[in-house]
């Protein structure tokens, strides 16, 4: 079963890109040739990465039909998609992080430091409650996120993956920004739907740390308008979102010697493979790391002079 946000996205994909072209065919009549024609048609209007997402909807649909024995074999087998170019993440500089924090309206400024200093996703930040912050231990408990889908008000849901439920360290710069924010905008209780436990949805009072100027949860569509001026002021490329600050956090850990497992756990990725695939180019090459380790250990051996070291 998909999460609500994923289900909504897949429903939009089906209505927009699948049903108008293939909807007239019963599933048992769909052939690989139909899907190859569909791929050719949609590749005229969709980027390869977006086409891959739409095609995954088709694949899941036909795989389910096979499991239910509605069809014998999935027609998706053997259908090739256009290659997806490797996506290069924009990694902000420290100056860009500070500029965004300074340019954002004051009530949102600390969001920049939670993303860049703790690696939190946008929904994890806007879904934070006061009791999730432990200033004494300098830790943040990530146990929910704010979910925004079409047709309903924002609500609290479980984090993206099981490993996204985590405790992250709170660096001083983020702690100071949070303390300043809480003193200036004392959190108030608001009513919100809580679906962190899908079996027990409820409506409750929550003290969200970040609210809009109208004291409502921050909707993703509203955030886009808040973010844009700060992004432009920091000379961050258009189309780059707050998620780039999460990339900054990850690469900061990597460049300072963090292991794949450490980065995975800090980011809440489901598997180390996702972490490696996302940041594969950021880790130093093994031979470069080996040389550095050996040189650091042996470059100052007593009695070894430069001319002897280079004699051979």
Coordinates of C-alpha atoms in Angstrom, one line a residue:
X1 CA 0.0 0.0 0.0
X2 CA 1.4 3.4 -1.0
X3 CA 1.6 6.4 1.4
X4 CA -1.1 9.0 0.9
X5 CA 1.3 11.4 -0.9
X6 CA 2.6 8.6 -3.2
X7 CA -0.9 7.4 -3.9
X8 CA -2.0 10.9 -4.9
X9 CA 1.0 11.3 -7.2
X10 CA 0.4 7.9 -8.8
X11 CA -3.3 8.8 -9.3
X12 CA -2.3 12.0 -11.1
X13 CA 0.2 10.1 -13.3
X14 CA -2.5 7.5 -14.2
X15 CA -5.1 10.2 -15.1
X16 CA -2.7 12.3 -17.1
X17 CA -0.4 9.9 -18.9
X18 CA -1.8 6.4 -18.9
X19 CA -5.6 6.4 -19.0
X20 CA -6.0 8.8 -22.0
X21 CA -3.7 6.6 -24.2
X22 CA -4.1 3.0 -22.9
X23 CA -7.4 3.2 -21.0
X24 CA -9.5 1.9 -23.9
X25 CA -7.7 -1.4 -23.9
X26 CA -8.6 -4.3 -21.5
X27 CA -5.4 -5.4 -19.6
X28 CA -5.4 -8.8 -21.3
X29 CA -5.1 -7.1 -24.7
X30 CA -2.2 -4.8 -23.9
X31 CA 1.0 -6.0 -25.7
X32 CA 4.6 -4.9 -25.4
X33 CA 4.1 -3.1 -28.8
X34 CA 1.4 -0.9 -27.2
X35 CA 3.8 0.0 -24.4
X36 CA 6.6 0.8 -26.7
X37 CA 4.3 3.1 -28.6
X38 CA 3.3 4.7 -25.3
X39 CA 6.9 5.2 -24.3
X40 CA 7.6 6.9 -27.7
X41 CA 4.5 9.1 -27.3
X42 CA 5.2 10.2 -23.7
X43 CA 9.0 10.7 -24.3
X44 CA 7.9 13.7 -26.4
X45 CA 6.5 15.5 -23.4
X46 CA 8.2 14.0 -20.4
X47 CA 11.8 14.1 -19.2
X48 CA 13.4 10.6 -19.0
X49 CA 13.3 10.6 -15.2
X50 CA 9.6 11.6 -15.1
X51 CA 8.8 9.0 -17.8
X52 CA 10.5 6.4 -15.6
X53 CA 8.2 7.3 -12.7
X54 CA 5.1 7.1 -14.9
X55 CA 6.3 3.7 -16.3
X56 CA 6.8 2.4 -12.8
X57 CA 3.1 3.0 -12.3
X58 CA 2.4 0.8 -15.3
X59 CA 4.8 -1.9 -14.2
X60 CA 3.2 -2.1 -10.7
X61 CA -0.2 -2.2 -12.2
X62 CA 0.6 -5.1 -14.5
X63 CA 2.6 -7.0 -11.9
X64 CA -0.4 -6.9 -9.6
X65 CA -2.6 -8.2 -12.4
X66 CA -0.1 -11.1 -12.8
X67 CA -0.2 -11.9 -9.1
X68 CA -4.1 -11.8 -9.2
X69 CA -3.9 -14.1 -12.3
X70 CA -5.9 -11.6 -14.3
X71 CA -3.2 -11.9 -17.0
X72 CA -0.5 -14.5 -17.5
X73 CA 2.6 -12.3 -18.2
X74 CA 3.3 -8.6 -17.8
X75 CA 3.6 -6.8 -21.2
X76 CA 6.2 -4.6 -19.5
X77 CA 8.9 -7.2 -19.9
X78 CA 11.5 -6.2 -22.5
X79 CA 10.2 -2.6 -23.0
X80 CA 13.2 -0.2 -22.8
X81 CA 13.0 3.4 -21.6
X82 CA 15.2 6.3 -22.7
X83 CA 18.4 6.6 -20.6
X84 CA 18.2 8.9 -17.6
X85 CA 21.1 11.2 -17.3
X86 CA 22.9 11.3 -14.0
X87 CA 21.5 14.0 -11.9
X88 CA 24.1 16.4 -10.4
X89 CA 23.0 17.9 -7.1
X90 CA 23.7 21.5 -6.4
X91 CA 25.7 21.6 -3.2
X92 CA 25.3 25.0 -1.5
X93 CA 28.3 26.8 0.0
X94 CA 28.3 27.8 3.7
X95 CA 27.8 31.4 2.5
X96 CA 24.7 30.4 0.6
X97 CA 23.3 28.6 3.6
X98 CA 23.8 31.7 5.7
X99 CA 22.4 34.0 3.0
X100 CA 19.2 32.0 2.8
X101 CA 18.8 31.9 6.6
X102 CA 19.3 35.7 6.7
X103 CA 16.9 36.4 3.7
X104 CA 14.1 34.1 4.7
X105 CA 11.3 35.8 6.8
X106 CA 12.5 35.6 10.4
X107 CA 9.9 33.0 11.4
X108 CA 11.4 30.5 8.9
X109 CA 15.1 31.4 9.3
X110 CA 15.9 28.4 11.5
X111 CA 14.6 26.0 8.9
X112 CA 17.7 26.6 6.9
X113 CA 20.0 25.5 9.7
X114 CA 18.0 22.4 10.5
X115 CA 18.2 21.3 6.9
X116 CA 22.0 22.1 6.5
X117 CA 23.0 21.3 10.1
X118 CA 20.9 18.2 10.8
X119 CA 20.1 16.9 7.3
X120 CA 16.3 16.9 7.9
X121 CA 13.9 16.7 5.1
X122 CA 11.5 19.6 4.6
X123 CA 8.4 17.7 5.9
X124 CA 10.4 16.5 8.9
X125 CA 11.2 20.1 9.8
X126 CA 7.7 21.5 9.4
X127 CA 6.4 18.5 11.3
X128 CA 8.7 19.0 14.4
X129 CA 7.0 19.5 17.7
X130 CA 8.6 21.2 20.7
X131 CA 9.0 18.0 22.7
X132 CA 11.1 16.5 19.9
X133 CA 14.0 18.9 20.7
X134 CA 16.3 18.1 23.6
X135 CA 18.5 21.1 24.0
X136 CA 20.4 19.6 27.0
X137 CA 21.5 16.5 25.1
X138 CA 21.6 18.5 21.8
X139 CA 19.5 16.0 19.9
X140 CA 16.4 16.0 17.7
X141 CA 14.0 13.1 17.6
X142 CA 12.5 12.6 14.1
X143 CA 9.4 10.6 14.5
X144 CA 6.9 12.2 12.1
X145 CA 6.6 14.5 9.1
X146 CA 4.0 17.1 7.9
X147 CA 2.3 15.6 4.8
X148 CA 0.7 17.8 2.1
X149 CA -1.5 16.3 -0.5
X150 CA -4.1 17.7 -2.8
X151 CA -7.7 17.9 -1.5
X152 CA -7.0 18.1 2.2
X153 CA -5.3 20.1 4.9
X154 CA -1.7 19.2 6.0
X155 CA -1.5 16.4 8.5
X156 CA 1.1 14.5 10.5
X157 CA 2.2 11.2 9.0
X158 CA 5.0 8.7 9.6
X159 CA 8.5 9.6 8.2
X160 CA 9.4 8.5 4.7
X161 CA 11.0 5.2 5.7
X162 CA 11.3 3.0 8.8
X163 CA 14.9 4.2 9.1
X164 CA 13.8 7.8 8.9
X165 CA 12.6 7.4 12.5
X166 CA 15.9 8.5 14.1
X167 CA 17.6 10.7 16.6
X168 CA 20.0 13.2 15.0
X169 CA 22.6 15.4 16.7
X170 CA 21.8 19.1 17.1
X171 CA 24.9 21.3 16.3
X172 CA 25.4 24.5 18.1
X173 CA 24.5 26.7 15.1
X174 CA 21.1 24.9 14.7
X175 CA 20.5 24.9 18.4
X176 CA 21.0 28.6 18.6
X177 CA 18.8 29.3 15.6
X178 CA 16.0 27.1 17.2
X179 CA 16.3 28.7 20.6
X180 CA 16.1 32.2 19.0
X181 CA 13.1 31.1 17.0
X182 CA 11.2 29.6 20.0
X183 CA 11.8 32.8 22.1
X184 CA 10.6 35.0 19.3
X185 CA 7.7 32.8 18.1
X186 CA 6.5 30.9 21.2
X187 CA 4.8 27.7 19.9
X188 CA 1.1 27.4 20.4
X189 CA -1.1 24.4 20.3
X190 CA -3.1 23.8 17.1
X191 CA -5.5 21.1 16.1
X192 CA -4.2 18.8 13.4
X193 CA -4.9 15.3 12.1
X194 CA -2.3 12.7 13.2
X195 CA -1.9 9.7 11.0
X196 CA 1.5 8.6 12.2
X197 CA -0.2 5.3 13.2
X198 CA -2.4 4.5 10.1
X199 CA -4.4 2.0 12.3
X200 CA -5.3 4.8 14.8
X201 CA -5.8 8.1 13.0
X202 CA -6.9 10.9 15.3
X203 CA -7.2 14.6 15.7
X204 CA -5.1 16.1 18.4
X205 CA -3.4 19.2 19.7
X206 CA 0.2 19.7 18.6
X207 CA 2.8 22.3 19.4
X208 CA 4.5 22.6 16.0
X209 CA 7.7 24.6 16.1
X210 CA 7.2 26.2 12.7
X211 CA 3.8 27.7 11.7
X212 CA 2.9 30.1 8.9
X213 CA 2.2 33.8 9.6
X214 CA -1.5 32.8 9.9
X215 CA -0.5 30.2 12.6
X216 CA -1.3 27.3 10.4
X217 CA 1.0 24.3 9.4
X218 CA 3.3 25.3 6.5
X219 CA 1.9 24.0 3.3
X220 CA 4.4 22.9 0.6
X221 CA 2.9 25.2 -2.0
X222 CA 3.2 28.2 0.3
X223 CA 6.8 27.3 1.1
X224 CA 7.7 27.5 -2.6
X225 CA 6.8 31.2 -2.6
X226 CA 8.7 31.7 0.7
X227 CA 11.8 29.9 -0.5
X228 CA 12.2 31.5 -4.0
X229 CA 13.3 35.1 -2.9
X230 CA 15.9 33.6 -0.5
X231 CA 17.2 31.2 -3.1
X232 CA 17.6 34.0 -5.6
X233 CA 19.4 36.2 -3.0
X234 CA 21.9 33.4 -2.4
X235 CA 22.4 32.8 -6.2
X236 CA 21.2 29.3 -5.9
X237 CA 20.0 27.9 -9.3
X238 CA 16.3 28.0 -10.0
X239 CA 14.7 24.7 -9.5
X240 CA 16.8 24.0 -6.5
X241 CA 14.9 23.5 -3.3
X242 CA 15.6 23.2 0.4
X243 CA 16.5 19.6 -0.2
X244 CA 19.9 20.9 -1.5
X245 CA 20.7 21.8 2.1
X246 CA 20.3 18.1 3.0
X247 CA 22.9 17.4 0.3
X248 CA 25.2 20.0 1.8
X249 CA 24.9 18.2 5.2
X250 CA 25.6 14.8 3.6
X251 CA 28.6 15.9 1.7
X252 CA 30.0 17.7 4.7
X253 CA 29.9 14.4 6.6
X254 CA 31.5 12.5 3.7
X255 CA 34.3 15.0 3.1
X256 CA 35.2 14.8 6.8
X257 CA 35.6 11.0 6.8
X258 CA 32.1 9.7 7.7
X259 CA 31.3 6.2 6.6
X260 CA 28.5 5.2 4.4
X261 CA 26.6 3.7 7.4
X262 CA 27.0 6.9 9.4
X263 CA 25.7 9.1 6.5
X264 CA 22.8 6.6 5.9
X265 CA 21.7 6.7 9.5
X266 CA 22.0 10.5 9.8
X267 CA 19.9 11.0 6.7
X268 CA 17.4 8.2 7.4
X269 CA 17.9 6.4 4.1
X270 CA 16.3 3.0 3.9
X271 CA 19.5 1.3 2.8
X272 CA 23.2 2.1 2.4
X273 CA 22.8 1.5 -1.3
X274 CA 20.6 4.5 -1.6
X275 CA 23.2 6.6 0.2
X276 CA 26.0 5.3 -2.1
X277 CA 24.0 5.8 -5.3
X278 CA 23.1 9.4 -4.3
X279 CA 26.6 10.5 -3.2
X280 CA 28.8 8.0 -5.0
X281 CA 31.0 10.8 -6.5
X282 CA 31.6 12.4 -3.1
X283 CA 33.6 9.7 -1.4
X284 CA 37.4 9.8 -2.1
X285 CA 38.7 7.1 -4.5
X286 CA 40.0 4.1 -2.5
X287 CA 43.6 4.5 -3.9
X288 CA 43.5 8.2 -2.9
X289 CA 42.4 7.4 0.6
X290 CA 45.0 4.6 0.9
X291 CA 47.8 6.9 -0.2
X292 CA 46.8 9.6 2.3
X293 CA 46.6 7.1 5.1
X294 CA 50.1 5.7 4.4
X295 CA 51.6 9.1 3.8
X296 CA 50.1 10.4 7.1
X297 CA 51.6 7.5 8.9
X298 CA 55.0 7.2 7.3
X299 CA 55.9 10.6 5.9
X300 CA 57.8 11.6 9.1
X301 CA 59.9 8.4 9.8
X302 CA 62.9 9.4 11.9
X303 CA 66.2 9.5 9.9
X304 CA 64.6 9.5 6.5
X305 CA 65.7 12.5 4.4
X306 CA 64.3 13.6 1.1
X307 CA 67.3 12.7 -1.0
X308 CA 67.3 9.1 0.3
X309 CA 63.5 8.8 -0.2
X310 CA 63.8 9.7 -3.8
X311 CA 67.1 7.9 -4.6
X312 CA 65.5 4.9 -6.3

